[in-house]
Structure formats: structure tokens, C-alpha cells
XYZ file of C-alpha atoms in Angstrom:
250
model
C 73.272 105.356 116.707
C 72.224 107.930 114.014
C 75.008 109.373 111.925
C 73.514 112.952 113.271
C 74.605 112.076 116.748
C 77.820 110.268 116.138
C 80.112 113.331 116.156
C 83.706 111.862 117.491
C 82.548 108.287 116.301
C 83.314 107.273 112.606
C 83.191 103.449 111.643
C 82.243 101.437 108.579
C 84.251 98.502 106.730
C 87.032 98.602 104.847
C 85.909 98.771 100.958
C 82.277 99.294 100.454
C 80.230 96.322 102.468
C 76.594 95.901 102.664
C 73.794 93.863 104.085
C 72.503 92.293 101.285
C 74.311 91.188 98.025
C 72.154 93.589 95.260
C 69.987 96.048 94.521
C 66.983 94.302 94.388
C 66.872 93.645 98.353
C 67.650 97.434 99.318
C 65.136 99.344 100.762
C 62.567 100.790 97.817
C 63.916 104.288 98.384
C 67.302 103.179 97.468
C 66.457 100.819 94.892
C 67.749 103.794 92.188
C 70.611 104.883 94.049
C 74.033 104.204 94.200
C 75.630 101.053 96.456
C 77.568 104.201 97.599
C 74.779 106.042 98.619
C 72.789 102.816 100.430
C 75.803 102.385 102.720
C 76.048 106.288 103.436
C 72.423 105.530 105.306
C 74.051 103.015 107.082
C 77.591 104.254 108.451
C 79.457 107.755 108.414
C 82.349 106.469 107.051
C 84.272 104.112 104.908
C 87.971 103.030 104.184
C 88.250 103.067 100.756
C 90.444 100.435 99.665
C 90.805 100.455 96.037
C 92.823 103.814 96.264
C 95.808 101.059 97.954
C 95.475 99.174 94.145
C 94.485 102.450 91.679
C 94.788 105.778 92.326
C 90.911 107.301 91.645
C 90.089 109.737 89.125
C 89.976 113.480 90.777
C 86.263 113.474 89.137
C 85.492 110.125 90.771
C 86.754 111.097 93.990
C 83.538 114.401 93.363
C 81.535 112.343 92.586
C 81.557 110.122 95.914
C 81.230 113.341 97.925
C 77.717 114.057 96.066
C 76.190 110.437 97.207
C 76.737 110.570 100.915
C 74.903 112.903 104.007
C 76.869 115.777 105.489
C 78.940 114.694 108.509
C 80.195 111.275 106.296
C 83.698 110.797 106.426
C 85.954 108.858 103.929
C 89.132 107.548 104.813
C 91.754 107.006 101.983
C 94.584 104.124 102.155
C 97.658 105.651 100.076
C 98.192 103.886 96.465
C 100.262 100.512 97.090
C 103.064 101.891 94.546
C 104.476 104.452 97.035
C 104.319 101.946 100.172
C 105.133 98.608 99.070
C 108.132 98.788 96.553
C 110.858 97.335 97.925
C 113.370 99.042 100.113
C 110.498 101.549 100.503
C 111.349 103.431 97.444
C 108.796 105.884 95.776
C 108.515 109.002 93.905
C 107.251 112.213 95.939
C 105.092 112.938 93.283
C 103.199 110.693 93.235
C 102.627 111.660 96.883
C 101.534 115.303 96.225
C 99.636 113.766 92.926
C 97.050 111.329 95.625
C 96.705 113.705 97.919
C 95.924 116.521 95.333
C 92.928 114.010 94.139
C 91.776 112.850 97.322
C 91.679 116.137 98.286
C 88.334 116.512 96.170
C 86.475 114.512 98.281
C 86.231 118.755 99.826
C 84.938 118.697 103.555
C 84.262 114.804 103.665
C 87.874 114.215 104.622
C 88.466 111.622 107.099
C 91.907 110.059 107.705
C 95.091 108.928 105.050
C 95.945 105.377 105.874
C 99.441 104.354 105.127
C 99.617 100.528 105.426
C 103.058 99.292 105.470
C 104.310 95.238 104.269
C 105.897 93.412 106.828
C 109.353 94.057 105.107
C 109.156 97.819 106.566
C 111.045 97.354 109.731
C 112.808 99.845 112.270
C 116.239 99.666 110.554
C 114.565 101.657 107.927
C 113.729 104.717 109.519
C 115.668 106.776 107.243
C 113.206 106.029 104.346
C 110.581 106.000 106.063
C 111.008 109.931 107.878
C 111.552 110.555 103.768
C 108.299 109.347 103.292
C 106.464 111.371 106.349
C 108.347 114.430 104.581
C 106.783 113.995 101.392
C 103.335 113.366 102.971
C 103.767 116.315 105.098
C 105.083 118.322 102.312
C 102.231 117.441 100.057
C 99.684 118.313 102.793
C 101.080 121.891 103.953
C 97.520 122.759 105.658
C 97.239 119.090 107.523
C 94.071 117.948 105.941
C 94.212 114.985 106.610
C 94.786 112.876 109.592
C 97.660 110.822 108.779
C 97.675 107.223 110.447
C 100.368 104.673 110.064
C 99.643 100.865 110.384
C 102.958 99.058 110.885
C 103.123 95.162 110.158
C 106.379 94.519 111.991
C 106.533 94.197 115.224
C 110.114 95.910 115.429
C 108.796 99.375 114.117
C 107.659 99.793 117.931
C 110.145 102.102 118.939
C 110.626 105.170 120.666
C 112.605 106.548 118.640
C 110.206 105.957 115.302
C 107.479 107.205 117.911
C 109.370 110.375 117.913
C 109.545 111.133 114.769
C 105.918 110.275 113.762
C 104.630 112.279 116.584
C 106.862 115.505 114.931
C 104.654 115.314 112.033
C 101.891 115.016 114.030
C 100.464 111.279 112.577
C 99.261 108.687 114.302
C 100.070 104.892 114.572
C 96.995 102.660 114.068
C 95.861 100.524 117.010
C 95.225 97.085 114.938
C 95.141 93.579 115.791
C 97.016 91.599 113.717
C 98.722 88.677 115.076
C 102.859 89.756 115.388
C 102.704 93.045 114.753
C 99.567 94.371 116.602
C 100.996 97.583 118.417
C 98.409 97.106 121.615
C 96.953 100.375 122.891
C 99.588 103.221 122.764
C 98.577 106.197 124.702
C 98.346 108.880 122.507
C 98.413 113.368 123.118
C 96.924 113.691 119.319
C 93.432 114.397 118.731
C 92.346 111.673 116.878
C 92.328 107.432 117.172
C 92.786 105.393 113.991
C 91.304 101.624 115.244
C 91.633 98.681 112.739
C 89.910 95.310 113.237
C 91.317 92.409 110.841
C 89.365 89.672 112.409
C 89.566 88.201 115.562
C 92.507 85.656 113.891
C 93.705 88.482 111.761
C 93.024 86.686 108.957
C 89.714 88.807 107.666
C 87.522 86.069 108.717
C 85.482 85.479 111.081
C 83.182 87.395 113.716
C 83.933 89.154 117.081
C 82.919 88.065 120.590
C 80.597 90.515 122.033
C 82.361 91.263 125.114
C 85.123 91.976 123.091
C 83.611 94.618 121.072
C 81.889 95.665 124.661
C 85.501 95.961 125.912
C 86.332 98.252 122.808
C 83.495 100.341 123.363
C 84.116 101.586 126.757
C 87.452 102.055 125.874
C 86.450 103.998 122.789
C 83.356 106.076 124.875
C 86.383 107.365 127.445
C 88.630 108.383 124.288
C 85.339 110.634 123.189
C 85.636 111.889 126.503
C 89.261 112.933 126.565
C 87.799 114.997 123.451
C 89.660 112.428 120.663
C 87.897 111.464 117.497
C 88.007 107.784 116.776
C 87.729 106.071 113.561
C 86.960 102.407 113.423
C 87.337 100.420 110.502
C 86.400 96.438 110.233
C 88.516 94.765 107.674
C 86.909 91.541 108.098
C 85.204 91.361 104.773
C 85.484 87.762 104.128
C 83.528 87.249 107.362
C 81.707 89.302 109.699
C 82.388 92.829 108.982
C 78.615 94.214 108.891
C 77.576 91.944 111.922
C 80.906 93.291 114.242
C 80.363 97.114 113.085
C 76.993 97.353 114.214
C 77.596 95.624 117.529
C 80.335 98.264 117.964
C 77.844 100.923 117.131
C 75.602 99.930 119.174
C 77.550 99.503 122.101
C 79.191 102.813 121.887
């Protein structure tokens, strides 16, 4: 599947995976480019994961939007400092100051992941509708797709359903073991997947008729109009070989 005819499909890996471990195997025409660019040939999209650790320089964040073809998408996961303190304490500006530098990525905007610890729970709604303020606050003109990946299994609730679906975000389908949310049913536009290995653990590669399963489920999604983003987060295993089965199923 080309990226040209992949409109309502994004997928790549989470962080920046490729097929072969340097420059010297890539194909000659991208033995002078960037690793960016050589995946961008590849996939439409990435997660990029180092924003969770370091929030990117605004120029950096240009810069990535030069190496890639029109239609690419990247996905952001929000800076670790404003999700994982404890008690779920941050400072709104921070907030307003990652979105104001993703932001440069300009019309190569894909989704804002917001990847919670397992110490977020449901008796914590209070902070966490002050966090959805300050994301929607710092977003006025919805951007970005906002998606929500939950790693307690109590944060299931309809009344946290609710109020995420007020602001108009989305809860990401993944599968980790405990705290996988299964596959909500959803009126919003867009479908935030998440694959962290078929253990959870990172590791490991997919069955086909899994990934078969998720493809027909994903093709009637792009039906219902919905755009669906896909990311593989098993990096320590199979990540490339499980994204292009997807792809190439869908």
C-alpha cells in the first residue's frame, strides 16, 4: 500500500524503526539522506517517542516536516513531566509550551498521545478533567487529535468516558495485559490503535490472523468514514515485520 493511496490509514512504529541497522544497507538513493527521511518512503507516519523523555526544539520539530512526503503524519506523545509526576500534578504551561512547538511540525499533524502510569486511576478524575482543560485550552483550534492511553484498568468508566468525549479526545484501543480497554465503540472521527506486543511486553511478533482480524476491523472503520492510526510499539521485537503485515492486509 503506497502512502498516496493510504488516505484514512496511518501506521508506522513507535520511535523511528527501520529495516536494516545503518546507512550503508539503505537503498543508494537514500544513502545521503536522513534515517528520517528513509522511513518516510516506508510508512506515513510515526509516533515520536522521545518528545515523552525531552521536549524537541521548535526548529527541530521544522526540520522533521522538511524530510518526509506530503500526506506523512507525525504523532506526538506529550513530555513525561506533565503525565507522570505523582498525583498527576503539572504545570499548564508547560502544556501550551509542547503544543506551541509541536505545532511546527505545520500540516503534518497527526495525533497527541497522552500515555498515562498505572498509578492514574478513576478516583482521580478531578486532575485528570484539569489536565484535558489545559490541553484543550492550549489547543483552542483542535489541531490535534487528542488520544488517551489509560494503564489502569479502573479508568474504564462511564463517567471518565463522559468527560473525555466533551473535549472531544479519544481513548486508545491498546493491548496491554490489565488495562487493555478492548474495542470501545466510538462517534469521533478518528481511531488511535496501539500494539505493545502480543505479551505486552514490546517483544515479540504477531500471528497473522491476528493482524488479519485487525484489518477487517480497521477496513470497516475506513468505511464508517474514521481515520485510524496504528502504531506498533514492539521495538524490541517485531515491529517492522507486524506493520507491514498490517499494511498489507488492509
Amino acid at each position: 500500500m503506497s502512502n498516496e493511496n493510504s488516505a484514512g490509514f496511518y501506521a508506522g512504529t513507535s520511535g523511528l524503526v527501520l529495516p536494516v541497522p545503518n546507512k550503508q544497507f539503505y537503498p543508494p538513493e537514500f544513502q545521503n539522506k536522513s534515517r528520517l527521511t528513509y522511513y518516510g518512503s516506508l510508512f506515513n507516519s510515526v509516533e515520536v517517542n522521545s518528545s515523552f523523555y525531552k521536549v524537541p526544539l521548535a526548529s527541530t520539530v521544522r526540520n522533521w516536516s522538511t524530510q518526509v512526503p506530503d500526506g506523512f503524519k507525525f504523532t506526538f506523545k506529550l513530555w513525561r513531566e506533565i503525565t507522570h509526576n505523582k498525583g498527576l500534578i503539572f504545570d499548564p504551561e508547560n502544556i501550551a509550551r509542547f503544543i506551541q512547538v509541536i505545532d511546527e511540525i505545520g500540516d503534518k499533524k497527526g495525533c497527541l498521545l497522552v500515555q498515562f502510569p498505572p498509578s492514574v486511576k478513576s478516583s482521580m478524575q478531578s486532575q485528570l478533567e484539569r489536565l484535558l482543560i489545559a490541553i484543550a485550552e492550549a489547543d483552542p483550534l483542535k489541531n490535534w487529535k487528542v488520544a488517551l492511553e489509560f494503564r489502569h484498568a479502573s479508568c474504564y468508566t462511564d463517567e471518565l468516558y463522559e468527560l473525555i468525549d466533551h473535549f472531544g479526545f479519544q481513548i486508545v484501543l491498546h493491548d496491554k495485559p490489565g488495562s487493555a480497554p478492548g474495542l470501545l465503540e466510538s462517534d469521533l472521527d478518528f481511531i488511535y490503535l496501539r500494539f505493545h506486543g502480543p505479551n505486552g511486553d514490546y517483544r515479540g511478533q504477531y500471528e497473522e490472523d491476528a493482524l488479519y482480524e485487525y484489518a477487517e476491523i480497521i477496513q470497516n472503520w475506513m468505511e464508517e468514514g474514521k481515520t485510524v492510526y496504528s502504531y506498533f510499539n514492539n521495538t524490541m521485537g517485531e515491529a517492522m515485520k507486524s506493520l507491514n503485515l498490517l499494511k498489507a492486509s488492509i
